[in-house]
Structures are given as C-alpha cells and as structure tokens.
Amino acid sequence: AFTGFPIVYCFVRPSVDEKETEAVLGKWEWAGAQYINRQSTGQCYARVPQAPGSLTDNEFWAKLLDYDARNYVLTASITRFAPPADMAGFFREDGLVLGHAYSLISGKVATTAEGETVRLVMLRNPHGKCTFTAEGVFPSIWRGPWCDNSYCWNVHPEVASQVGYKPMDDGIFWMSWDEFTCTFDKVCVLAKSMAEPRAAPAFRRRQAPPSAVCMGLERMASPSTMEDLRQLSVSFDPFTSLPEFLDDGTLDTRLRWEATKPGR
C-alpha cells in the first residue's frame, strides 16, 4: 500500500499453515518492510530492532491509538485466504474484499448506557459500495455489526454520538475492534504525520450541506454559475404513468404520485 517509502511498519497475524490460508488469532507480529536496503524492496518482512516480537490484540489496540494520535498513515487488509476460483471469490459475503487495502482512519472508545466499553475502528474502502471489474460489478460495502444503518446504532445512539457516526455514501464505515482482529490480518503503518487529519476531504464533504448539482459541476463551476445552477436544478420523475413497482393498488399512492408531476 506504501510502495516506494523506505520504512513501513507491518503488523501481521502469522499464518496457521504453509499455504497461508488462515491467520492466527490474538497475535500480531511486528515487522518492517521495504526498509532493509535499496536492493531488498517489496513485501519482505524483517524484525524491527528493539521492538517486541509480537503483540496481543489489546497491546496492538494501544499501539493503534498512539499512531492515530500521531496522525500516521494506516492501511488494513486481509491477506490470509485460500486462492479464489474467480474474481467473484474475492468478494466476501459480509462485503469485505480479500487482498484489498483499506484506509484505517481512526480508533475510538465509547461507553454504552449500560456502562459497557465499546472499541470501534473507522475504515474506508476507496472503491465505495461497488467494485467494477472486467468480470462484472460486485458489492463491496461492509454489512456486519456497526456498518452503516446497522441495528447497533439504533440500540446504542449514545455510542453514535460519542464517535461521531454519520452514514454517507463515501466508503467510510465502522467495525468493532473484536471483529477487526478476527477478520483483518495485516496493518501497514507509514510513520509520518500528515499535514491534515486522515480522510479530511471526506469529513469536509460530510459537514457541507447537500448540493443540488452533481459533484463534477460543483468542482468546475464558479460561485456565480453555481448559484444559477441551483436555481435551475429540477428534480423530475421520468415516468409518464405510475410505474408498476410503485403501484400498490391504493388511491392514496396514485394521488401522491400524480401530485409530483408538473402541470397535472
């Protein structure tokens, strides 16, 4: 994920077998990659001098919060898996993608109304809800606990308030730390503080009010042109008659749909 940088820390759950189809639980080996010398680049791991050989999940969580506070660049991925038979096999039923690098944005600790501590991580899939490949389009949005619109947020609105949960179609999602440590097996850390917080552009878009024009026009148009575009923007229904998938047979539905048609 950080090709070309001289020093990258890699926290990797070791494999349980020689074919590397599954990772050990509860153990993260602390290694370095791409830092040995100019002739030994790529994903060749080496022991980090004066660093522990491995960390437990709890020890790694403390390290993650420290890196978060330093605003280091972080990624996470699933690398231990049996080779899929085709492209569709890389897309798990829970929406995660095997071998894909996710942005690891932040780690948060919250407390439920019952006093239970909840550890959550915020990640981002740059591909968004779907991944387009030569073999088709595959869903790639996390659908497990604490995902966007998960029942967990409804049950624990106090947690949503504490971590700043705000679902949007920008690839950002939440996951419990326990789920993360059982699913992801590799975290890469570029020990360099960024000038602005991770995913800052996405957070700025989240704070901005919804736009009435598309993103492309919004970026290209001048302020005066944007105002004209907002005044000209019209939402319309392309159907001239009530479509079957909306018609439930009731008069109320038909009248409400008719009311949305200009001039009727």
Coordinates of C-alpha atoms in Angstrom, one line a residue:
A1 CA 0.0 0.0 0.0
F2 CA 3.0 2.3 0.5
T3 CA 5.2 1.4 -2.4
G4 CA 8.4 3.4 -2.6
F5 CA 8.7 4.5 1.0
P6 CA 11.9 3.4 2.8
I7 CA 10.3 2.5 6.2
V8 CA 7.0 0.8 6.7
Y9 CA 5.9 -1.0 9.8
C10 CA 3.7 -4.1 9.2
F11 CA 1.7 -5.7 12.0
V12 CA 0.8 -9.2 10.6
R13 CA -1.1 -12.1 12.1
P14 CA 1.0 -15.1 11.2
S15 CA -0.4 -17.9 9.2
V16 CA -1.6 -21.2 10.7
D17 CA -0.5 -23.2 7.7
E18 CA 2.2 -23.2 5.0
K19 CA -0.3 -22.2 2.3
E20 CA -1.3 -19.1 4.3
T21 CA -5.0 -19.7 4.0
E22 CA -5.8 -18.6 7.6
A23 CA -4.2 -16.3 10.2
V24 CA -3.6 -17.0 13.9
L25 CA -5.9 -15.2 16.3
G26 CA -4.7 -12.9 19.0
K27 CA -1.2 -12.4 17.8
W28 CA 0.3 -9.6 15.7
E29 CA 4.0 -9.9 14.6
W30 CA 5.7 -6.5 14.5
A31 CA 7.9 -6.3 11.4
G32 CA 9.3 -3.8 9.0
A33 CA 9.0 -3.9 5.2
Q34 CA 10.8 -2.1 2.4
Y35 CA 13.4 -0.7 4.7
I36 CA 16.3 -3.2 4.7
N37 CA 18.2 -1.7 1.7
R38 CA 17.7 -0.5 -1.8
Q39 CA 18.1 -4.0 -3.2
S40 CA 15.6 -5.6 -0.9
T41 CA 12.3 -3.8 -1.5
G42 CA 8.8 -5.1 -1.6
Q43 CA 6.9 -7.1 1.0
C44 CA 9.9 -8.7 2.6
Y45 CA 9.5 -8.6 6.4
A46 CA 12.3 -8.2 8.8
R47 CA 12.4 -7.9 12.6
V48 CA 12.2 -4.3 13.9
P49 CA 15.2 -3.7 16.2
Q50 CA 14.4 -3.3 19.9
A51 CA 10.7 -4.0 19.2
P52 CA 8.6 -6.8 20.7
G53 CA 8.4 -9.9 18.5
S54 CA 4.6 -9.9 18.7
L55 CA 1.7 -8.1 20.3
T56 CA -1.6 -9.2 21.7
D57 CA -4.9 -7.7 20.4
N58 CA -5.0 -5.4 23.5
E59 CA -1.4 -4.3 23.1
F60 CA -1.9 -3.6 19.4
W61 CA -5.0 -1.6 20.2
A62 CA -2.9 0.7 22.4
K63 CA -0.3 1.0 19.7
L64 CA -3.1 1.8 17.1
L65 CA -4.4 4.6 19.3
D66 CA -0.9 6.0 19.6
Y67 CA -0.4 6.0 15.8
D68 CA -3.9 7.6 15.5
A69 CA -2.9 10.4 17.8
R70 CA 0.3 11.0 15.7
N71 CA -1.8 11.1 12.5
Y72 CA 0.2 8.4 10.8
V73 CA -0.9 6.9 7.5
L74 CA -2.5 3.4 8.2
T75 CA -3.9 0.7 6.0
A76 CA -5.5 -2.7 6.7
S77 CA -6.1 -5.7 4.5
I78 CA -7.0 -9.4 4.5
T79 CA -4.1 -11.4 3.1
R80 CA -4.5 -14.9 4.5
F81 CA -7.1 -16.7 2.4
A82 CA -7.4 -19.7 0.0
P83 CA -7.0 -18.6 -3.6
P84 CA -10.5 -17.9 -5.1
A85 CA -11.5 -19.7 -8.3
D86 CA -12.6 -16.5 -9.9
M87 CA -12.9 -12.8 -9.4
A88 CA -16.2 -13.1 -7.5
G89 CA -14.4 -15.2 -4.9
F90 CA -12.5 -12.2 -3.7
F91 CA -15.7 -10.6 -2.5
R92 CA -16.9 -11.9 0.9
E93 CA -20.5 -12.3 1.9
D94 CA -20.0 -9.6 4.5
G95 CA -19.0 -7.1 1.9
L96 CA -15.2 -7.1 2.5
V97 CA -12.7 -7.7 -0.3
L98 CA -9.8 -10.2 0.0
G99 CA -6.4 -8.8 -0.7
H100 CA -7.7 -5.2 -0.9
A101 CA -6.1 -2.3 1.0
Y102 CA -8.5 -0.3 3.2
S103 CA -7.7 3.0 4.8
L104 CA -7.6 2.7 8.6
I105 CA -8.7 6.1 9.6
S106 CA -9.2 6.0 13.4
G107 CA -9.9 4.1 16.6
K108 CA -12.5 5.2 19.1
V109 CA -13.5 4.1 22.6
A110 CA -17.2 4.6 23.6
T111 CA -19.3 3.7 26.6
T112 CA -22.9 2.4 26.3
A113 CA -25.7 3.5 28.5
E114 CA -25.2 0.2 30.5
G115 CA -21.6 1.1 31.1
E116 CA -20.1 -1.3 28.6
T117 CA -16.9 -0.2 26.8
V118 CA -17.1 -0.4 23.0
R119 CA -13.9 -0.2 20.9
L120 CA -14.5 0.7 17.2
V121 CA -12.3 1.3 14.2
M122 CA -13.2 3.6 11.3
L123 CA -12.1 2.3 7.9
R124 CA -12.6 3.4 4.3
N125 CA -13.0 1.5 1.1
P126 CA -11.9 3.8 -1.7
H127 CA -14.0 1.8 -4.1
G128 CA -17.2 2.7 -2.2
K129 CA -20.3 0.5 -2.3
C130 CA -19.4 -1.4 -5.5
T131 CA -16.2 -2.5 -7.2
F132 CA -16.1 -2.5 -11.0
T133 CA -14.0 -5.3 -12.6
A134 CA -13.7 -6.9 -16.1
E135 CA -15.9 -9.8 -14.8
G136 CA -18.7 -7.6 -13.5
V137 CA -19.7 -5.3 -10.7
F138 CA -19.5 -6.6 -7.2
P139 CA -20.9 -5.2 -3.9
S140 CA -18.1 -4.1 -1.6
I141 CA -19.7 -2.4 1.4
W142 CA -19.3 -3.8 4.9
R143 CA -22.6 -5.4 6.1
G144 CA -21.6 -6.6 9.5
P145 CA -22.2 -5.2 13.0
W146 CA -21.7 -1.4 13.3
C147 CA -21.9 -1.0 9.5
D148 CA -23.9 2.0 8.1
N149 CA -27.5 1.8 9.2
S150 CA -26.7 -1.2 11.5
Y151 CA -29.1 -2.0 14.3
C152 CA -26.2 -1.4 16.7
W153 CA -26.5 2.4 16.1
N154 CA -30.2 2.3 16.9
V155 CA -29.7 0.3 20.0
H156 CA -26.8 2.5 21.2
P157 CA -27.4 6.1 20.0
E158 CA -25.1 7.2 22.7
V159 CA -22.2 5.4 21.0
A160 CA -23.1 7.0 17.7
S161 CA -22.9 10.4 19.4
Q162 CA -19.6 9.7 21.1
V163 CA -17.8 8.5 17.9
G164 CA -19.5 11.0 15.5
Y165 CA -21.3 8.3 13.4
K166 CA -22.8 9.9 10.3
P167 CA -23.6 7.5 7.4
M168 CA -22.8 8.7 3.9
D169 CA -22.0 7.2 0.6
D170 CA -18.3 7.9 0.8
G171 CA -16.8 4.4 1.6
I172 CA -16.3 5.2 5.3
F173 CA -17.6 2.6 7.7
W174 CA -17.3 1.4 11.3
M175 CA -16.4 -2.0 12.7
S176 CA -15.8 -3.3 16.2
W177 CA -12.2 -4.0 17.3
D178 CA -13.1 -7.6 18.1
E179 CA -14.5 -8.1 14.6
F180 CA -11.5 -6.4 13.1
T181 CA -8.9 -8.6 14.8
C182 CA -10.7 -11.7 13.7
T183 CA -11.0 -10.5 10.1
F184 CA -8.1 -8.3 9.0
D185 CA -4.7 -9.8 9.4
K186 CA -2.3 -7.1 8.2
V187 CA -1.9 -3.4 9.2
C188 CA 0.7 -1.2 7.5
V189 CA 1.9 2.0 9.1
L190 CA 3.8 4.8 7.5
A191 CA 5.4 6.5 10.5
K192 CA 5.0 10.0 9.1
S193 CA 2.5 12.6 10.4
M194 CA 0.3 14.1 7.8
A195 CA -0.3 17.8 7.5
E196 CA -4.1 17.3 7.9
P197 CA -6.1 14.6 9.6
R198 CA -6.7 11.3 7.7
A199 CA -9.8 11.5 5.4
A200 CA -10.0 15.2 5.9
P201 CA -11.6 15.9 2.5
A202 CA -14.3 13.3 3.2
F203 CA -15.0 14.8 6.6
R204 CA -15.3 18.3 5.0
R205 CA -17.8 16.9 2.5
R206 CA -19.8 15.4 5.3
Q207 CA -20.1 18.8 7.0
A208 CA -21.1 20.6 3.9
P209 CA -24.9 20.9 3.1
P210 CA -26.2 18.6 0.3
S211 CA -25.6 20.1 -3.1
A212 CA -28.4 20.4 -5.7
V213 CA -25.9 19.7 -8.6
C214 CA -23.5 16.9 -9.4
M215 CA -20.0 16.7 -7.9
G216 CA -18.4 17.4 -11.4
L217 CA -20.3 20.7 -11.9
E218 CA -19.8 21.7 -8.3
R219 CA -16.0 21.5 -8.7
M220 CA -15.8 23.2 -12.1
A221 CA -18.4 26.0 -11.8
S222 CA -17.7 29.5 -10.4
P223 CA -19.7 30.7 -7.4
S224 CA -22.0 32.8 -9.6
T225 CA -22.5 29.9 -12.0
M226 CA -23.2 27.6 -9.1
E227 CA -26.0 29.9 -7.9
D228 CA -27.6 29.8 -11.4
L229 CA -27.3 26.1 -11.5
R230 CA -29.0 25.8 -8.1
Q231 CA -31.9 27.9 -9.3
L232 CA -32.2 25.8 -12.5
S233 CA -32.0 22.4 -10.8
V234 CA -35.2 20.5 -11.0
S235 CA -36.0 17.0 -9.7
F236 CA -38.2 15.1 -12.0
D237 CA -39.8 11.7 -12.4
P238 CA -39.1 10.3 -15.9
F239 CA -42.3 8.1 -15.9
T240 CA -45.4 9.5 -17.7
S241 CA -47.6 7.0 -15.9
L242 CA -47.4 5.4 -12.4
P243 CA -44.8 2.5 -12.7
E244 CA -45.8 -0.9 -11.6
F245 CA -43.1 -1.2 -8.9
L246 CA -44.6 1.9 -7.2
D247 CA -48.3 1.0 -7.6
D248 CA -49.6 -0.8 -4.5
G249 CA -53.2 -0.5 -5.7
T250 CA -54.2 2.2 -3.3
L251 CA -55.7 5.6 -4.3
D252 CA -53.5 7.4 -1.8
T253 CA -50.3 6.2 -3.6
R254 CA -51.7 7.2 -7.0
L255 CA -52.8 10.6 -5.9
R256 CA -49.4 11.3 -4.2
W257 CA -47.5 10.3 -7.3
E258 CA -49.8 12.4 -9.5
A259 CA -49.1 15.4 -7.3
T260 CA -45.4 15.2 -8.1
K261 CA -46.0 15.6 -11.8
P262 CA -45.8 19.2 -13.0
G263 CA -49.0 20.5 -14.7
R264 CA -51.2 17.6 -13.7

